[in-house]
Amino acid sequence: MREFALVAGDFVRTGGMDAANYMFAQHLARANWDVNLVAFRVDALLLEERAVHSTPVARPFGREMLGVPMLARAGRKAAASALAGDGRALVNGGNAIACDINWLHYVHAAHTPIARNGALRGAVARWRHRAFLKAEHDAVQAASYVIANSERTRRDAIELLGVAPGDAHTVYYGTDAQRFRPPTEEERDSARAALGWNDDAPGIVFVGALGDRRKGFDSLFDAWRSLARRSSWDARLAVVGAGAEEPLWRERVRRSGLDARVQFLGFQSDVRPALWACDAIVAPSRYEAYGLAVHEAICCGLAPVVSRDAGIAELIPRELAGLQLEDPADAWEIDSVLMRWRSQLEAHRTQALDASQKLRARSWDDMSCDILRAIGEEC
């Protein structure tokens, strides 16, 4: 068996890049590769695969930044060992340098984080960003193949990181079509009842970390305050996510008198119940290389209100293009698009179900095979 070394922060089934890493590793293990995972965390279920073994990397004191240099060293060593034995090596972004494959899930050069919760935290964020930029540039430049999770990411790799167009390949994510699907009527009723929603008011979900402003909850909050002033606005908002700014937003919602229509659910290891309870997802991200949460929401039959330049927008059919945001930081535009969605709720439900069928037709195995073919391997 040939060895395939994979270097990433985590191989778990939650989160965008983490889930994609997990599913690719699982595919390799079942396709007769000897898989070495170099990571901070690996899901125990993945380690049950016969061909999977791991090189664990510590995060001292639970701090990721303290573990990053250790991950880079262990990843470089594992990659060199695999390549010396006629194997392959894949890293994520700037995690490590390997002269083989770099899978770009996120381009740090495409977005500067916005943090507004203290001068010290802001200074640390800027220092981390500079470190990520250098590591990302060096790792991508060393790669022979660059896999991008969207055309938007591929374009950023070429324009911002200097990747030759012929070396960059777009491979979209897949999905678990049995898990992420429109709910039955009973499943929807149960999911809504769990949130205390016992009427027919439509639900909207926001999924994203609340540690900085990249996911755009600040813009959504401003739009929601405006919408809530109208007697015709009857939708509820479920907020899935946690982070340093979560207490701030909880307090601002309380002070604005929006408690009855905004519900914070915190981090959820399984977002499906929240998706099944809702009719639309709103994702006004300032930067989104792809957007797996939106992808999964569409698979569950939700209409997507999403930034037009997010990677996932490339796969949204024309019929739903009217819900895309030109400027995700513009609260007035979010307000307007959400009103448009609400006024055509039934039509958008039908269109979202059609989009669900199309996205659910692409599996994680399809994604994995496309990656293997892009790097000259058989699937």
mmCIF file of C-alpha atoms in Angstrom, residues 68-78 95-96:
data_model
loop_
_atom_site.group_PDB
_atom_site.id
_atom_site.type_symbol
_atom_site.label_atom_id
_atom_site.label_comp_id
_atom_site.label_asym_id
_atom_site.label_seq_id
_atom_site.Cartn_x
_atom_site.Cartn_y
_atom_site.Cartn_z
ATOM 1 C CA VAL A 68 0.992 25.619 14.868
ATOM 2 C CA PRO A 69 4.829 25.401 14.709
ATOM 3 C CA MET A 70 4.653 21.827 15.999
ATOM 4 C CA LEU A 71 2.064 20.913 13.363
ATOM 5 C CA ALA A 72 4.259 22.454 10.649
ATOM 6 C CA ARG A 73 7.324 20.450 11.749
ATOM 7 C CA ALA A 74 5.461 17.154 12.114
ATOM 8 C CA GLY A 75 3.660 17.725 8.823
ATOM 9 C CA ARG A 76 6.855 18.495 6.926
ATOM 10 C CA LYS A 77 8.477 15.340 8.279
ATOM 11 C CA ALA A 78 5.483 13.120 7.471
ATOM 12 C CA ASN A 95 -0.239 24.227 7.922
ATOM 13 C CA ALA A 96 3.007 22.778 6.571
#
